[in-house]
């Protein structure tokens, strides 16, 4: 009979996460188990739940099909280790000299009040014979249903010498309760096609989402949501797990043949090995878990709230309307050219002007100068100060593009420090986009990067950095470290975080955008040090709708930079009305990235009006609760809606006039059914036919949600790419 050494309910506003440490009386081995994760329970009910789910008096594994060939209870373990009667994908794999196996004993558990409504539970485990300690930490906060978990391992000092190697250290494993079927949701993609939402049956077996690139990657984003196949946008139970890490990662979803699903996530990918010297410890990044009964929409809103409150370095500000020069001038950055754009940008209401790639070294194309971070000698012989002053003179803030982790072979930096890159003895130095990766794990590289960035921001009084990273790792070695060189996969990312943190500390007004050839480094780890993401290099508004849909599953609108660029679009060649392009970009942090010097007076006037409209609703868009309405974005009639206090904003899209599918009426969500709402802006309703959003008219919340309205953009006959901005305000009696 197993004994229960520790049982603890972890409660959030709407959920309970119950764990118990079971001790096998025959072996003394401890297994911290997840006993329950679902709707919030009272303390008494939680106590019953432990017993009902098997509880202390039940032998391990008796709750599900078991034989001498399996130990299915490992699916419920908080951190199934490689060792003992386990054959699943281990969350912790450790070797002691030449033995790769763990046998853990419970060494105590403690609860810590961390203040500000946060409580942390630590479960301490020690190996039965080696000087090795594991601490499982779980943090719950009173204002969010997101639970944070992480793992710390220690080589305890003072015991007999043993070489400890870690080949897997996950932040935690989460158990999704038994159901007859499961479905997974995740975001996958490629360059210029990031965040494609995928949802499908979860097969029995192991499903691995991973990046081996040293960055988060375009191919998969580090989160998964599981439901029993019944959840929809605004209804149903959803269990979500997200990893807050910006280097290589691995998230394994195990659907066991005996039933039950485990999701284990952590940094690094297979094959890496970290050694732990005596006295040393290694901590994983946080993995976050969320349970909601309110469908995928409620899950997203909880992730957004959590991110805005507990992840972002600056929580409550409104992001400025940005201009970025990349698609207008590419590498051809000159003072006159940028100021010509800046004048137009200021005239349409832009508040922050960012000069992209091409301002430094001898950078005329992508073959040279990364690493040489001084003003382009021919184009800016007197430096960048006068350009930046010119931008500020037009009433805008000023920002610059940088790519600190990279070097071109054709650069003064590389000629001076050929040893500073990721490299392996007797191996090629493969280039991608003609560039090599600096070994940011090195302290000298980190110090160099902070040094020039700090100087640049100081000298130019920069308000904003777009921090780019345009290729994955190859030949990722650090020969000087010999057997210990795999630590670069962790230290690199930590040092990127550290440089960003140091910069923010030195320049509290500085804001940073995380870019990696578009959305290659979008995650909740980098977001502790940055303010916005550049989700994709694809600025085609129609493609962007799908990208924004996937992005919004986890990340809030105030982190989603979106530019209006030219038509035809430089990436896809697609033609699209300016209004549609604006309405798509207004769904996040509005930016402009087109060549404004080629826009007609009418286009500039329309742009100015749309920027003005955006400013009047941006607080609601950036900080409100997001509802994704109607059909498939970019394919059918769809809308995104935001609610903040009494204010309601909806952006309504109809990409194809011949779209036969999708709803005809727009049914809003998240309103007070009893209240009345006044139409402040109804889009372009041409007449007052029933259902039209006529300015000044009043609607009951219940009617708006149940019956719906007829936005002009959704009328059956009309051009392609029609869109509306709808603004409503609750009428206070
Ligand atoms: C990739 C980024 O995603 C683009 O927006 C642009 O900054 C280029 N790099 C510049 O090289």
XYZ file of C-alpha atoms and ligand atoms in Angstrom:
744
model
C 0.000 0.000 0.000
C 1.385 3.415 -0.949
C 1.526 6.050 1.746
C 0.741 9.662 1.163
C 3.643 11.753 2.429
C 2.334 15.094 1.368
C -0.917 16.310 -0.071
C -1.519 19.853 -1.114
C -4.261 21.660 -2.979
C -3.022 24.493 -5.153
C -5.904 26.823 -5.857
C -6.437 29.580 -8.385
C -9.596 31.676 -8.844
C -11.317 29.030 -10.978
C -9.239 25.878 -10.713
C -7.717 23.434 -8.281
C -4.487 21.560 -8.868
C -4.023 18.823 -6.358
C -0.822 16.933 -5.782
C 0.198 14.124 -3.473
C 3.586 12.560 -2.881
C 3.159 8.812 -2.728
C 5.763 6.615 -1.069
C 6.097 3.007 -2.073
C 6.405 1.192 1.281
C 8.392 -1.645 -0.277
C 11.106 0.494 -1.842
C 10.734 3.864 -0.118
C 10.620 5.516 -3.551
C 8.652 8.741 -3.758
C 6.333 9.569 -6.625
C 4.871 13.087 -6.599
C 1.553 12.657 -8.397
C -0.993 15.014 -9.821
C -4.228 13.985 -8.132
C -6.532 16.429 -9.784
C -6.529 19.421 -12.157
C -9.886 20.932 -13.003
C -12.669 23.199 -11.730
C -12.012 24.754 -8.341
C -12.924 22.598 -5.348
C -13.525 23.480 -1.733
C -10.911 22.210 0.721
C -13.269 19.462 1.838
C -14.078 18.444 -1.723
C -10.376 18.431 -2.545
C -9.781 16.039 0.336
C -12.462 13.724 -1.012
C -10.999 13.997 -4.496
C -7.710 12.525 -3.356
C -9.452 9.476 -1.979
C -11.843 9.210 -4.916
C -9.002 9.315 -7.438
C -7.216 6.430 -5.824
C -5.779 8.216 -2.864
C -3.239 7.048 -0.385
C -4.618 3.604 0.202
C -4.437 2.431 -3.418
C -1.373 0.752 -4.884
C 0.203 2.688 -7.713
C -1.281 1.848 -11.062
C -4.406 0.164 -9.739
C -6.547 2.951 -11.098
C -5.987 2.016 -14.707
C -5.178 -1.063 -16.688
C -1.904 -2.513 -15.459
C 0.165 -5.586 -16.240
C 3.687 -6.766 -15.661
C 4.560 -4.940 -18.889
C 3.547 -1.430 -17.914
C 3.382 1.103 -15.107
C 0.791 3.527 -16.430
C 0.729 5.638 -13.292
C 3.777 7.504 -14.572
C 1.371 9.499 -16.731
C 0.210 11.179 -13.504
C 3.664 11.948 -12.112
C 4.748 15.552 -11.744
C 8.158 14.641 -13.104
C 8.521 11.025 -14.275
C 12.195 10.176 -14.080
C 14.330 7.720 -15.982
C 14.581 4.949 -13.412
C 12.611 2.142 -11.856
C 9.475 0.755 -13.473
C 8.967 3.492 -16.035
C 9.218 3.244 -19.783
C 7.654 6.485 -20.947
C 9.420 9.619 -22.117
C 11.327 10.784 -19.015
C 10.998 14.356 -17.755
C 14.243 14.000 -15.841
C 17.148 11.875 -16.985
C 20.365 11.854 -14.962
C 23.496 9.764 -14.995
C 25.813 9.125 -12.049
C 29.224 8.107 -13.389
C 28.113 5.360 -15.767
C 24.679 4.610 -14.291
C 21.688 6.342 -15.790
C 18.883 5.904 -13.308
C 17.205 7.809 -10.488
C 15.638 6.536 -7.304
C 14.156 9.417 -5.397
C 13.121 9.758 -1.761
C 10.901 12.457 -0.354
C 12.999 14.942 1.644
C 10.252 17.375 2.615
C 7.725 19.817 1.242
C 7.138 23.431 2.156
C 4.744 26.230 1.325
C 6.029 29.789 0.946
C 4.000 32.973 0.916
C 5.758 35.030 -1.755
C 3.661 38.128 -1.248
C 1.571 39.956 -3.883
C -0.936 37.103 -3.868
C 1.524 34.390 -4.849
C 2.160 31.144 -3.007
C 4.857 28.606 -3.820
C 4.970 24.942 -2.949
C 8.348 23.172 -3.032
C 8.599 19.403 -3.032
C 12.138 18.246 -2.282
C 13.398 14.856 -3.401
C 16.824 13.259 -3.028
C 18.402 10.326 -4.732
C 18.585 7.227 -2.556
C 22.381 7.000 -2.685
C 23.861 9.842 -4.758
C 24.332 13.475 -3.644
C 21.564 14.722 -5.896
C 18.525 16.809 -5.038
C 15.474 17.707 -7.087
C 13.101 20.507 -6.119
C 9.725 20.709 -7.829
C 8.321 24.209 -7.466
C 4.707 25.147 -8.073
C 3.427 28.712 -7.893
C -0.210 29.780 -7.850
C -1.397 33.372 -7.863
C -4.689 34.722 -6.646
C -5.413 36.709 -9.832
C -4.848 34.081 -12.517
C -5.637 30.472 -13.313
C -2.183 30.030 -14.818
C -0.007 27.856 -12.568
C 3.774 28.154 -12.858
C 6.072 25.188 -12.398
C 9.806 24.680 -12.633
C 12.454 22.215 -11.530
C 15.796 22.749 -9.839
C 18.443 20.051 -9.571
C 21.507 20.195 -7.316
C 24.711 18.284 -6.980
C 24.982 18.374 -3.217
C 28.450 19.278 -2.036
C 30.483 17.344 0.434
C 29.491 13.821 -0.496
C 31.568 11.168 -2.254
C 32.777 12.185 -5.753
C 30.497 11.263 -8.614
C 30.128 12.667 -12.133
C 26.564 13.883 -12.630
C 25.270 14.361 -16.161
C 21.826 15.656 -17.063
C 20.383 14.633 -20.414
C 16.811 15.802 -19.759
C 15.515 18.363 -17.293
C 11.917 19.269 -17.973
C 10.193 22.055 -16.117
C 7.276 19.785 -15.287
C 4.836 17.212 -16.523
C 1.069 17.836 -16.473
C -1.645 15.219 -16.482
C -4.892 15.713 -18.383
C -7.632 13.586 -16.800
C -9.039 10.507 -18.479
C -11.413 10.981 -21.380
C -12.527 8.698 -24.165
C -10.752 10.830 -26.765
C -8.437 13.789 -26.842
C -7.703 16.568 -29.242
C -4.644 18.795 -29.395
C -4.307 22.383 -30.570
C -1.021 24.027 -31.391
C 0.613 26.615 -33.636
C 2.931 25.504 -36.405
C 4.435 27.163 -39.423
C 7.428 28.293 -41.386
C 9.071 31.575 -42.279
C 6.362 33.982 -43.541
C 3.696 31.491 -42.505
C 3.950 31.374 -38.725
C 1.278 30.483 -36.142
C -0.954 28.296 -38.268
C -3.472 26.891 -35.816
C -3.652 23.117 -35.992
C -6.262 21.123 -34.148
C -6.692 17.393 -34.435
C -7.193 14.078 -32.645
C -4.350 13.221 -30.310
C -3.146 9.787 -31.361
C -2.157 7.183 -28.810
C 1.608 7.500 -28.539
C 4.002 10.376 -28.129
C 3.607 13.591 -30.036
C 6.696 15.802 -29.865
C 6.812 19.500 -30.647
C 10.339 20.781 -30.554
C 12.965 23.202 -31.724
C 16.576 22.118 -32.174
C 17.516 25.492 -33.623
C 18.736 27.339 -30.511
C 15.735 29.653 -30.902
C 12.036 29.111 -30.367
C 11.576 28.517 -34.138
C 9.041 29.324 -36.837
C 8.088 25.666 -37.136
C 6.406 25.141 -33.766
C 5.525 27.429 -30.901
C 6.088 26.056 -27.384
C 2.552 25.432 -26.238
C -0.192 22.884 -26.607
C -3.819 22.796 -25.537
C -5.693 19.564 -24.965
C -9.435 19.022 -24.868
C -11.679 15.988 -25.017
C -12.782 16.814 -28.548
C -15.773 18.803 -27.343
C -14.429 22.286 -26.636
C -15.361 25.133 -28.947
C -14.398 28.782 -28.946
C -16.627 29.824 -26.048
C -17.420 26.559 -24.303
C -15.753 23.424 -22.993
C -12.875 22.238 -20.863
C -9.372 22.996 -22.106
C -6.011 22.182 -20.506
C -3.115 24.262 -21.790
C 0.649 24.098 -21.249
C 3.172 26.706 -22.411
C 6.917 26.861 -21.954
C 8.588 30.205 -21.210
C 11.884 29.663 -22.999
C 13.535 31.104 -26.129
C 16.182 28.519 -26.966
C 15.804 24.914 -28.122
C 12.907 23.162 -26.421
C 10.875 20.029 -26.390
C 7.268 19.421 -25.475
C 6.134 15.810 -25.405
C 2.473 14.898 -25.237
C 2.015 11.263 -24.258
C -1.367 9.669 -24.813
C -1.082 6.357 -23.086
C -2.738 3.240 -24.455
C -4.201 2.696 -20.974
C -5.734 6.188 -21.054
C -4.589 9.525 -19.742
C -2.445 12.208 -21.296
C 0.763 13.745 -19.952
C 2.409 16.881 -21.266
C 6.031 17.342 -20.321
C 7.994 20.374 -21.446
C 11.437 21.778 -20.952
C 14.472 23.400 -22.503
C 17.013 21.707 -24.732
C 16.551 18.938 -27.232
C 17.609 15.301 -27.260
C 21.331 14.545 -27.272
C 22.449 17.474 -25.138
C 24.265 16.757 -21.888
C 24.829 19.124 -19.010
C 27.293 18.273 -16.278
C 26.614 19.307 -12.729
C 29.721 19.963 -10.668
C 29.637 19.478 -6.867
C 27.749 22.376 -5.280
C 26.244 23.434 -8.630
C 22.565 23.646 -9.469
C 20.558 23.948 -12.648
C 17.086 25.451 -12.836
C 14.641 24.963 -15.638
C 12.639 27.813 -17.144
C 8.977 28.032 -16.076
C 6.341 25.871 -17.671
C 2.828 27.202 -17.301
C -0.413 25.283 -16.992
C -3.938 26.559 -17.399
C -7.300 24.878 -16.943
C -10.479 26.557 -18.128
C -14.055 25.446 -18.640
C -14.766 28.298 -21.055
C -13.383 26.971 -24.335
C -10.454 28.159 -26.410
C -11.577 31.780 -26.183
C -11.520 31.796 -22.379
C -8.177 29.996 -22.451
C -6.711 32.744 -24.636
C -8.154 35.478 -22.445
C -6.589 33.869 -19.368
C -3.211 33.585 -21.104
C -3.494 37.215 -22.221
C -4.353 38.472 -18.735
C -1.551 36.474 -17.193
C 0.936 37.739 -19.778
C -0.085 41.350 -19.318
C 0.055 41.109 -15.512
C 2.940 38.778 -14.808
C 5.164 38.475 -17.862
C 5.507 41.804 -19.641
C 8.087 44.158 -18.118
C 5.753 47.141 -18.541
C 2.185 46.182 -17.921
C -0.201 49.007 -18.528
C 0.933 51.338 -21.270
C -0.576 51.922 -24.681
C 1.784 51.069 -27.500
C 2.518 53.863 -29.964
C 1.688 53.663 -33.664
C 4.971 52.659 -35.250
C 6.542 53.143 -38.645
C 9.202 50.679 -39.870
C 11.350 51.389 -42.914
C 12.191 47.819 -44.003
C 9.727 47.269 -46.833
C 10.077 50.860 -48.027
C 13.844 51.163 -48.338
C 15.261 47.673 -47.664
C 19.042 48.163 -47.200
C 19.045 51.542 -48.923
C 18.961 53.605 -45.734
C 19.947 57.265 -46.117
C 19.196 60.312 -44.032
C 17.239 61.999 -46.816
C 15.298 58.842 -47.646
C 14.362 58.138 -44.038
C 13.383 61.732 -43.366
C 11.172 61.776 -46.451
C 9.365 58.741 -45.032
C 9.371 60.223 -41.542
C 7.628 63.382 -42.727
C 4.815 61.388 -44.285
C 4.663 59.075 -41.292
C 4.343 61.975 -38.869
C 1.669 63.527 -41.075
C -0.548 60.432 -40.878
C -0.164 60.227 -37.100
C 2.731 57.810 -36.542
C 4.297 58.174 -33.069
C 7.462 56.047 -33.291
C 9.761 55.796 -36.312
C 12.052 52.767 -36.554
C 14.963 52.659 -38.994
C 15.481 49.028 -40.017
C 18.507 47.159 -41.405
C 21.126 49.054 -43.464
C 22.263 51.922 -41.200
C 25.624 50.480 -40.020
C 29.071 49.278 -41.115
C 29.243 48.989 -44.900
C 25.838 47.352 -45.001
C 24.502 47.688 -48.552
C 23.025 44.187 -48.727
C 22.913 41.103 -46.522
C 26.448 39.928 -47.320
C 28.444 42.036 -44.885
C 28.884 44.159 -41.762
C 26.814 42.386 -39.111
C 28.955 42.983 -36.035
C 30.200 46.413 -37.142
C 27.698 48.496 -35.202
C 28.748 51.984 -36.100
C 26.944 54.335 -38.507
C 27.400 53.448 -42.176
C 30.555 55.266 -43.138
C 29.451 56.447 -46.566
C 25.797 57.125 -45.845
C 26.136 58.599 -42.382
C 29.649 60.088 -42.298
C 28.564 62.385 -39.481
C 26.689 59.747 -37.553
C 22.994 59.100 -36.994
C 22.326 61.885 -34.546
C 20.943 64.291 -37.108
C 18.555 61.645 -38.517
C 17.323 60.800 -35.030
C 16.928 64.471 -34.167
C 15.065 64.955 -37.436
C 12.655 62.158 -36.511
C 12.139 63.616 -33.057
C 11.748 67.077 -34.561
C 8.704 65.709 -36.380
C 7.178 64.796 -33.023
C 7.935 61.064 -33.100
C 10.008 58.767 -30.939
C 12.991 57.078 -32.596
C 14.102 53.459 -32.862
C 16.719 51.333 -34.605
C 17.009 47.760 -35.867
C 19.853 45.630 -34.465
C 20.914 42.002 -34.770
C 23.390 41.633 -31.892
C 23.815 37.843 -31.972
C 25.110 37.698 -35.540
C 28.252 38.368 -37.497
C 29.085 38.300 -41.207
C 32.391 36.710 -42.175
C 32.928 39.954 -44.084
C 33.084 42.211 -41.046
C 35.716 43.829 -38.898
C 34.312 42.026 -35.871
C 34.819 38.583 -37.391
C 38.284 39.439 -38.625
C 39.190 40.512 -35.083
C 37.397 37.676 -33.240
C 37.003 34.586 -35.433
C 36.806 32.556 -32.222
C 33.677 34.322 -30.990
C 31.247 32.286 -33.039
C 29.536 28.972 -32.365
C 31.984 26.498 -33.913
C 33.404 23.011 -33.703
C 36.931 21.806 -34.281
C 37.436 20.176 -37.666
C 33.943 21.108 -38.793
C 32.694 23.591 -41.401
C 31.362 26.962 -40.362
C 28.061 26.870 -42.228
C 26.532 30.202 -43.114
C 22.840 30.987 -43.476
C 21.902 34.338 -44.998
C 25.698 34.805 -45.220
C 25.902 35.052 -41.437
C 27.399 33.191 -38.503
C 26.110 33.003 -34.938
C 28.102 34.675 -32.181
C 28.523 32.533 -29.101
C 26.404 34.649 -26.781
C 27.057 32.158 -23.989
C 30.558 33.647 -23.684
C 30.886 36.383 -21.102
C 33.160 38.459 -23.359
C 30.564 38.386 -26.155
C 27.783 39.294 -23.724
C 29.828 42.190 -22.331
C 30.719 43.399 -25.828
C 27.060 43.301 -26.882
C 25.840 45.194 -23.843
C 28.675 47.703 -24.274
C 27.847 48.781 -27.826
C 24.098 48.579 -27.374
C 24.242 50.700 -24.239
C 26.414 53.233 -26.039
C 24.128 53.306 -29.066
C 20.984 53.814 -26.990
C 22.692 56.460 -24.880
C 24.257 58.396 -27.750
C 21.132 58.459 -29.860
C 18.607 58.622 -26.999
C 16.839 55.667 -28.558
C 13.319 54.869 -27.442
C 13.094 51.529 -29.200
C 15.200 48.632 -30.451
C 13.997 46.037 -32.896
C 16.154 43.059 -31.856
C 16.380 40.622 -34.761
C 17.925 37.130 -35.046
C 18.001 35.709 -38.540
C 19.292 32.167 -38.488
C 19.386 29.022 -36.349
C 22.501 27.515 -34.781
C 24.771 25.186 -36.733
C 28.050 23.619 -35.571
C 26.909 24.701 -32.116
C 30.094 24.073 -30.213
C 32.426 25.853 -27.837
C 35.651 23.854 -28.158
C 37.427 25.553 -25.257
C 34.899 23.998 -22.874
C 35.537 20.421 -23.924
C 32.986 18.038 -22.413
C 31.009 20.882 -20.847
C 30.234 22.769 -24.047
C 26.563 21.848 -24.282
C 25.895 24.438 -21.604
C 25.965 26.980 -24.424
C 22.407 25.920 -25.361
C 21.254 27.301 -22.012
C 23.748 30.089 -21.357
C 23.277 31.618 -24.804
C 19.573 32.243 -24.179
C 20.142 33.380 -20.616
C 22.749 35.879 -21.796
C 20.383 37.255 -24.439
C 17.883 37.769 -21.618
C 20.575 39.320 -19.465
C 21.696 41.858 -22.063
C 18.082 42.874 -22.610
C 17.497 43.138 -18.866
C 20.648 45.228 -18.381
C 19.636 47.531 -21.206
C 16.190 48.035 -19.716
C 17.683 48.714 -16.337
C 20.077 51.285 -17.753
C 17.362 52.836 -19.957
C 13.962 52.445 -18.266
C 12.169 54.189 -21.145
C 13.588 51.805 -23.754
C 11.167 49.388 -25.415
C 12.340 46.262 -27.254
C 10.721 44.309 -30.071
C 11.539 40.603 -30.375
C 12.017 39.600 -33.998
C 13.617 36.542 -35.534
C 13.069 36.777 -39.266
C 9.471 37.430 -38.263
C 8.127 35.015 -35.623
C 11.126 32.792 -34.902
C 11.428 33.916 -31.299
C 7.930 34.406 -29.945
C 7.499 32.923 -26.474
C 6.748 33.841 -22.876
C 10.445 33.674 -21.934
C 11.689 36.514 -24.142
C 8.549 38.471 -23.296
C 9.872 39.045 -19.770
C 12.449 41.316 -21.401
C 10.670 42.649 -24.481
C 7.436 44.472 -25.211
C 6.265 43.351 -28.616
C 6.765 40.626 -31.168
C 7.140 40.891 -34.901
C 5.035 37.792 -35.674
C 5.910 37.391 -39.350
C 7.698 38.914 -42.330
C 4.557 38.224 -44.280
C 2.634 41.511 -44.234
C -0.085 40.412 -46.661
C -3.251 41.236 -44.725
C -5.095 38.115 -45.798
C -2.262 35.756 -44.819
C -1.784 37.831 -41.733
C -5.299 37.073 -40.525
C -4.445 33.377 -40.188
C -1.131 34.260 -38.544
C -2.831 36.616 -36.084
C -5.489 34.015 -35.329
C -2.851 31.472 -34.306
C -0.764 34.080 -32.494
C -3.757 35.231 -30.452
C -4.356 31.769 -29.019
C -1.650 32.497 -26.460
C -0.276 36.024 -26.876
C -2.205 39.245 -26.203
C -2.892 41.922 -28.833
C -0.621 44.479 -27.147
C 2.353 42.238 -27.992
C 1.402 41.777 -31.653
C 3.036 44.273 -33.947
C 1.259 44.580 -37.318
C 2.132 46.866 -40.210
C 0.160 48.213 -43.111
C 2.372 47.818 -46.172
C 2.068 48.402 -49.896
C -0.313 46.909 -52.401
C 0.645 44.768 -54.259
C 2.257 43.171 -51.244
C 6.031 42.667 -51.687
C 5.909 39.072 -50.415
C 2.732 37.769 -52.068
C 2.029 40.293 -54.829
C -1.609 40.439 -53.706
C -3.624 43.596 -54.208
C -5.785 44.746 -51.342
C -7.632 47.902 -50.336
C -5.911 50.175 -47.839
C -8.876 50.014 -45.488
C -8.710 46.204 -45.262
C -4.966 46.327 -44.694
C -5.498 48.826 -41.887
C -8.335 46.922 -40.298
C -6.205 43.760 -40.140
C -3.234 45.635 -38.662
C -5.488 47.425 -36.178
C -6.176 44.072 -34.487
C -2.878 44.410 -32.631
C -0.325 47.187 -32.248
C -0.827 49.208 -35.409
C 2.223 49.989 -37.485
C 2.877 51.203 -40.993
C 5.590 49.748 -43.184
C 4.798 50.806 -46.729
C 6.682 53.234 -48.930
C 4.687 56.312 -47.968
C 6.456 58.430 -50.553
C 4.544 56.496 -53.234
C 1.107 56.723 -51.585
C -1.364 59.113 -53.211
C -2.760 62.116 -51.367
C -6.078 60.267 -51.058
C -4.358 57.216 -49.598
C -2.418 59.329 -47.119
C -5.613 61.106 -46.068
C -7.417 57.795 -45.595
C -4.428 56.445 -43.667
C -4.454 59.474 -41.366
C -8.143 58.964 -40.659
C -7.652 55.250 -39.894
C -4.662 55.954 -37.622
C -6.817 58.470 -35.767
C -9.609 55.914 -35.406
C -7.133 53.353 -34.123
C -5.854 55.739 -31.479
C -9.402 56.288 -30.267
C -9.903 52.538 -29.665
C -6.395 51.194 -29.069
C -6.746 50.964 -25.318
C -9.681 48.585 -25.817
C -7.819 46.570 -28.480
C -4.513 46.361 -26.633
C -5.863 45.760 -23.136
C -9.375 44.400 -23.636
C -10.738 40.881 -23.556
C -10.436 39.300 -27.000
C -13.222 37.321 -28.680
C -12.649 35.565 -31.989
C -15.940 35.510 -33.846
C -17.439 33.702 -36.838
C -15.588 31.899 -39.629
C -12.024 31.045 -40.623
C -9.979 34.265 -40.648
C -8.727 35.262 -44.086
C -10.988 32.717 -45.803
C -14.517 33.484 -44.646
C -16.440 36.217 -42.918
C -14.814 36.666 -39.537
C -14.341 39.244 -36.800
C -12.267 39.959 -33.732
C -13.901 41.726 -30.827
C -12.477 43.410 -27.736
C -14.228 44.417 -24.517
C -12.777 46.736 -21.896
C -15.098 48.134 -19.240
C -18.020 49.693 -21.107
C -16.234 49.800 -24.441
C -16.624 47.292 -27.237
C -14.675 47.261 -30.494
C -15.073 44.812 -33.354
C -13.037 44.506 -36.539
C -15.128 42.773 -39.147
C -13.714 41.120 -42.273
C -15.029 39.708 -45.501
C -12.107 38.712 -47.735
C -14.008 37.192 -50.653
C -17.294 38.441 -52.019
C -18.131 34.955 -53.261
C -17.613 33.320 -49.878
C -20.734 31.229 -49.557
C -19.949 29.908 -46.138
C -19.889 31.557 -42.773
C -22.497 33.450 -40.820
C -24.482 36.339 -42.265
C -25.074 38.004 -38.939
C -22.335 39.010 -36.570
C -23.090 37.775 -33.070
C -21.002 39.595 -30.500
C -19.743 37.999 -27.285
C -18.813 38.854 -23.724
C -21.420 41.611 -23.279
C -23.792 42.322 -20.427
C -27.056 40.808 -21.722
C -29.235 43.186 -19.690
C -27.398 46.353 -20.641
C -27.968 48.519 -23.684
C -25.113 49.471 -25.977
C -24.937 52.560 -28.116
C -23.390 52.395 -31.573
C -20.523 54.895 -31.568
C -19.163 53.823 -34.943
C -21.019 51.383 -37.108
C -18.736 50.839 -40.021
C -20.170 51.875 -43.355
C -23.835 51.044 -42.947
C -25.429 52.548 -46.076
C -29.029 52.412 -44.847
C -31.069 51.737 -41.769
C -32.331 48.287 -42.765
C -33.054 45.958 -39.841
C -29.907 44.751 -38.183
C -27.719 47.564 -39.440
C -25.436 49.295 -36.960
C -26.663 52.855 -37.277
C -24.665 55.356 -35.298
C -26.469 56.464 -32.154
C -28.819 53.465 -32.115
C -29.149 51.390 -28.956
C -29.045 47.601 -28.731
C -29.529 45.190 -25.885
C -26.454 43.123 -25.113
C -28.627 40.004 -25.347
C -29.738 40.941 -28.883
C -26.201 41.722 -29.979
C -25.062 38.329 -28.721
C -28.043 36.111 -29.595
C -29.531 37.661 -32.733
C -26.530 39.530 -34.086
C -26.217 42.468 -36.429
C -25.534 43.007 -40.115
C -22.241 44.773 -40.686
C -22.037 46.335 -44.138
C -18.890 44.340 -44.929
C -20.868 41.122 -44.652
C -23.571 41.998 -47.165
C -23.655 39.303 -49.837
C -23.058 41.530 -52.831
C -19.939 43.623 -52.928
C -16.258 43.735 -53.662
C -13.597 41.435 -52.216
C -11.795 42.568 -49.082
C -14.489 44.531 -47.312
C -14.059 45.364 -43.653
C -15.619 47.462 -40.901
C -14.660 48.942 -37.581
C -17.558 48.753 -35.139
C -17.479 50.638 -31.829
C -20.140 50.314 -29.131
C -20.407 51.693 -25.632
C -22.519 50.369 -22.779
C -25.157 52.884 -21.791
C -25.023 53.642 -18.096
C -28.513 54.242 -16.746
C 14.174 40.115 -40.778
C 13.055 40.876 -40.145
O 11.984 40.033 -39.832
C 12.624 41.999 -41.086
O 11.516 42.665 -40.562
C 13.797 42.910 -41.294
O 14.129 43.546 -40.090
C 14.983 42.141 -41.838
N 15.289 40.993 -41.020
C 16.203 43.008 -41.936
O 17.316 42.327 -42.299
